[in-house]
Amino acid sequence: MKTSSILKADSIETLRSLGSYYSVKNCLEEALGNKLGVTGWESFFEKINFLKDIVFSNKDHLLAICDGYSFKESKHQVAELLRLRLKARDQRELREKIKKIIAIFCANFFDPYDYYERTKLNKFKNSSKLEGIQIETPDESTSLESVLEKYRRQI
């Protein structure tokens, strides 16, 4: 079982379909290297969604905490922010654990369709240069179809 499938679950039923509670929970806890402190499907699902939001919006702050404070204070602040009991023996181990948490909760958000939609106009413009057509970059309100119609060859 992959942690990405656990993190993509959009409901408790989807989580349940991945396997037993203990196997799903243990898979994510092993990947994190830390216990989540949950006791059932509902609290597990809520903790996942909470961590997704908090880690994604505070990833720079989480790493900055390690640099700005002593080990004990930074461990306390990170644990309070994430609502986790972090187990780390020194500053280096804490930093590695935070990097692992950020990698797990922030790296799984690639959507190929969204990427295509964001890059299609620039790719069209660049590929048109190969045919000797110079296209001005249209604004967001211009559709790709209207640009194609403007430069379509008349046969």
mmCIF file of C-alpha atoms in Angstrom:
data_model
loop_
_atom_site.group_PDB
_atom_site.id
_atom_site.type_symbol
_atom_site.label_atom_id
_atom_site.label_comp_id
_atom_site.label_asym_id
_atom_site.label_seq_id
_atom_site.Cartn_x
_atom_site.Cartn_y
_atom_site.Cartn_z
ATOM 1 C CA MET A 1 0.000 0.000 0.000
ATOM 2 C CA LYS A 2 1.290 3.441 -0.878
ATOM 3 C CA THR A 3 1.020 6.519 1.292
ATOM 4 C CA SER A 4 -0.127 8.494 -1.752
ATOM 5 C CA SER A 5 -3.298 6.395 -1.980
ATOM 6 C CA ILE A 6 -3.939 7.000 1.717
ATOM 7 C CA LEU A 7 -3.482 10.752 1.318
ATOM 8 C CA LYS A 8 -5.726 10.898 -1.767
ATOM 9 C CA ALA A 9 -8.645 9.361 0.097
ATOM 10 C CA ASP A 10 -11.514 11.827 0.067
ATOM 11 C CA SER A 11 -13.780 10.005 2.501
ATOM 12 C CA ILE A 12 -13.677 7.528 5.350
ATOM 13 C CA GLU A 13 -15.181 4.877 3.046
ATOM 14 C CA THR A 14 -12.297 5.320 0.614
ATOM 15 C CA LEU A 15 -9.841 4.850 3.469
ATOM 16 C CA ARG A 16 -11.659 1.706 4.585
ATOM 17 C CA SER A 17 -11.460 0.286 1.066
ATOM 18 C CA LEU A 18 -7.640 0.409 1.263
ATOM 19 C CA GLY A 19 -7.474 -2.241 3.981
ATOM 20 C CA SER A 20 -7.844 -2.790 7.670
ATOM 21 C CA TYR A 21 -7.563 0.152 10.039
ATOM 22 C CA TYR A 22 -4.302 -1.033 11.581
ATOM 23 C CA SER A 23 -2.603 -1.802 8.266
ATOM 24 C CA VAL A 24 -3.538 1.588 6.760
ATOM 25 C CA LYS A 25 -2.614 3.494 9.907
ATOM 26 C CA ASN A 26 0.664 1.607 10.357
ATOM 27 C CA CYS A 27 1.631 2.198 6.725
ATOM 28 C CA LEU A 28 1.298 5.969 7.146
ATOM 29 C CA GLU A 29 2.954 5.976 10.569
ATOM 30 C CA GLU A 30 5.920 4.018 9.200
ATOM 31 C CA ALA A 31 6.307 6.469 6.343
ATOM 32 C CA LEU A 32 6.190 9.395 8.766
ATOM 33 C CA GLY A 33 8.384 7.737 11.353
ATOM 34 C CA ASN A 34 5.993 8.941 14.007
ATOM 35 C CA LYS A 35 2.753 7.904 15.707
ATOM 36 C CA LEU A 36 -0.364 9.855 14.769
ATOM 37 C CA GLY A 37 -2.229 9.459 18.050
ATOM 38 C CA VAL A 38 -5.550 8.432 16.501
ATOM 39 C CA THR A 39 -8.024 5.849 17.722
ATOM 40 C CA GLY A 40 -10.454 5.194 14.870
ATOM 41 C CA TRP A 41 -11.313 5.816 11.244
ATOM 42 C CA GLU A 42 -12.890 9.215 11.905
ATOM 43 C CA SER A 43 -9.997 10.598 13.920
ATOM 44 C CA PHE A 44 -7.535 9.077 11.429
ATOM 45 C CA PHE A 45 -9.281 10.763 8.481
ATOM 46 C CA GLU A 46 -9.501 14.079 10.345
ATOM 47 C CA LYS A 47 -5.801 13.915 11.309
ATOM 48 C CA ILE A 48 -4.777 13.265 7.696
ATOM 49 C CA ASN A 49 -6.783 16.233 6.429
ATOM 50 C CA PHE A 50 -5.533 18.457 9.230
ATOM 51 C CA LEU A 51 -1.908 17.545 8.505
ATOM 52 C CA LYS A 52 -2.384 18.066 4.762
ATOM 53 C CA ASP A 53 -3.645 21.595 5.346
ATOM 54 C CA ILE A 54 -1.258 22.626 8.113
ATOM 55 C CA VAL A 55 1.898 21.202 6.521
ATOM 56 C CA PHE A 56 1.110 22.612 3.079
ATOM 57 C CA SER A 57 0.429 26.109 4.427
ATOM 58 C CA ASN A 58 3.351 26.139 6.928
ATOM 59 C CA LYS A 59 6.143 24.171 5.239
ATOM 60 C CA ASP A 60 8.619 27.077 5.256
ATOM 61 C CA HIS A 61 7.727 28.003 8.821
ATOM 62 C CA LEU A 62 8.250 24.432 10.021
ATOM 63 C CA LEU A 63 11.839 24.400 8.778
ATOM 64 C CA ALA A 64 12.484 27.919 10.067
ATOM 65 C CA ILE A 65 11.457 26.881 13.577
ATOM 66 C CA CYS A 66 14.406 24.463 13.709
ATOM 67 C CA ASP A 67 16.865 27.200 12.819
ATOM 68 C CA GLY A 68 15.525 29.891 15.121
ATOM 69 C CA TYR A 69 15.118 28.103 18.430
ATOM 70 C CA SER A 70 16.833 25.625 20.708
ATOM 71 C CA PHE A 71 16.119 21.936 20.182
ATOM 72 C CA LYS A 72 13.692 21.682 23.075
ATOM 73 C CA GLU A 73 11.766 24.828 22.100
ATOM 74 C CA SER A 74 11.644 23.975 18.386
ATOM 75 C CA LYS A 75 10.459 20.439 19.122
ATOM 76 C CA HIS A 76 7.712 21.834 21.344
ATOM 77 C CA GLN A 77 6.594 24.403 18.747
ATOM 78 C CA VAL A 78 6.521 21.900 15.877
ATOM 79 C CA ALA A 79 4.663 19.347 17.996
ATOM 80 C CA GLU A 80 2.129 21.987 19.007
ATOM 81 C CA LEU A 81 1.636 23.174 15.423
ATOM 82 C CA LEU A 82 1.217 19.668 14.007
ATOM 83 C CA ARG A 83 -0.566 18.288 17.091
ATOM 84 C CA LEU A 84 1.783 15.295 17.121
ATOM 85 C CA ARG A 85 4.090 13.822 19.737
ATOM 86 C CA LEU A 86 7.382 14.031 17.928
ATOM 87 C CA LYS A 87 10.155 11.682 18.916
ATOM 88 C CA ALA A 88 13.557 13.133 18.155
ATOM 89 C CA ARG A 89 16.785 13.038 20.151
ATOM 90 C CA ASP A 90 18.549 16.032 18.636
ATOM 91 C CA GLN A 91 18.152 18.972 16.267
ATOM 92 C CA ARG A 92 19.349 16.989 13.231
ATOM 93 C CA GLU A 93 16.850 14.192 13.791
ATOM 94 C CA LEU A 94 14.042 16.714 14.293
ATOM 95 C CA ARG A 95 14.944 18.497 11.054
ATOM 96 C CA GLU A 96 15.011 15.187 9.149
ATOM 97 C CA LYS A 97 11.634 14.226 10.590
ATOM 98 C CA ILE A 98 10.153 17.580 9.554
ATOM 99 C CA LYS A 99 11.589 17.223 6.036
ATOM 100 C CA LYS A 100 10.053 13.752 5.783
ATOM 101 C CA ILE A 101 6.649 15.041 6.923
ATOM 102 C CA ILE A 102 6.801 17.888 4.398
ATOM 103 C CA ALA A 103 7.829 15.522 1.607
ATOM 104 C CA ILE A 104 4.986 13.143 2.349
ATOM 105 C CA PHE A 105 2.215 15.721 2.702
ATOM 106 C CA CYS A 106 3.323 18.177 -0.009
ATOM 107 C CA ALA A 107 4.741 16.024 -2.807
ATOM 108 C CA ASN A 108 1.556 14.137 -3.614
ATOM 109 C CA PHE A 109 -0.386 17.006 -5.142
ATOM 110 C CA PHE A 110 0.595 16.723 -8.827
ATOM 111 C CA ASP A 111 -2.438 16.763 -11.083
ATOM 112 C CA PRO A 112 -1.551 16.113 -14.740
ATOM 113 C CA TYR A 113 -4.756 17.702 -16.048
ATOM 114 C CA ASP A 114 -4.133 20.881 -14.055
ATOM 115 C CA TYR A 115 -0.540 20.990 -15.324
ATOM 116 C CA TYR A 116 -1.755 20.620 -18.909
ATOM 117 C CA GLU A 117 -4.274 23.433 -18.508
ATOM 118 C CA ARG A 118 -1.623 25.765 -17.059
ATOM 119 C CA THR A 119 0.952 25.108 -19.779
ATOM 120 C CA LYS A 120 -0.993 24.469 -22.990
ATOM 121 C CA LEU A 121 -0.922 28.057 -24.336
ATOM 122 C CA ASN A 122 2.829 28.452 -23.890
ATOM 123 C CA LYS A 123 3.471 25.060 -25.461
ATOM 124 C CA PHE A 124 1.252 25.961 -28.400
ATOM 125 C CA LYS A 125 3.099 29.260 -28.851
ATOM 126 C CA ASN A 126 6.496 27.533 -28.769
ATOM 127 C CA SER A 127 5.470 24.771 -31.163
ATOM 128 C CA SER A 128 4.103 27.359 -33.606
ATOM 129 C CA LYS A 129 7.585 28.867 -33.848
ATOM 130 C CA LEU A 130 8.693 25.612 -35.465
ATOM 131 C CA GLU A 131 6.298 26.327 -38.342
ATOM 132 C CA GLY A 132 7.459 29.923 -38.650
ATOM 133 C CA ILE A 133 4.369 31.459 -37.067
ATOM 134 C CA GLN A 134 4.963 34.129 -34.441
ATOM 135 C CA ILE A 135 2.048 34.193 -32.021
ATOM 136 C CA GLU A 136 1.639 36.841 -29.376
ATOM 137 C CA THR A 137 0.888 35.366 -25.979
ATOM 138 C CA PRO A 138 -2.849 35.831 -25.531
ATOM 139 C CA ASP A 139 -4.368 36.878 -22.258
ATOM 140 C CA GLU A 140 -6.303 34.454 -20.073
ATOM 141 C CA SER A 141 -9.680 35.336 -21.602
ATOM 142 C CA THR A 142 -8.575 34.280 -25.101
ATOM 143 C CA SER A 143 -9.347 30.672 -25.873
ATOM 144 C CA LEU A 144 -7.016 28.350 -27.715
ATOM 145 C CA GLU A 145 -9.694 27.786 -30.361
ATOM 146 C CA SER A 146 -9.843 31.511 -31.230
ATOM 147 C CA VAL A 147 -6.047 31.621 -31.641
ATOM 148 C CA LEU A 148 -6.184 28.543 -33.886
ATOM 149 C CA GLU A 149 -8.936 30.114 -35.985
ATOM 150 C CA LYS A 150 -6.916 33.302 -36.461
ATOM 151 C CA TYR A 151 -3.834 31.479 -37.784
ATOM 152 C CA ARG A 152 -5.538 28.613 -39.621
ATOM 153 C CA ARG A 153 -4.334 28.174 -43.184
ATOM 154 C CA GLN A 154 -6.882 28.728 -45.905
ATOM 155 C CA ILE A 155 -6.934 25.905 -48.422
#
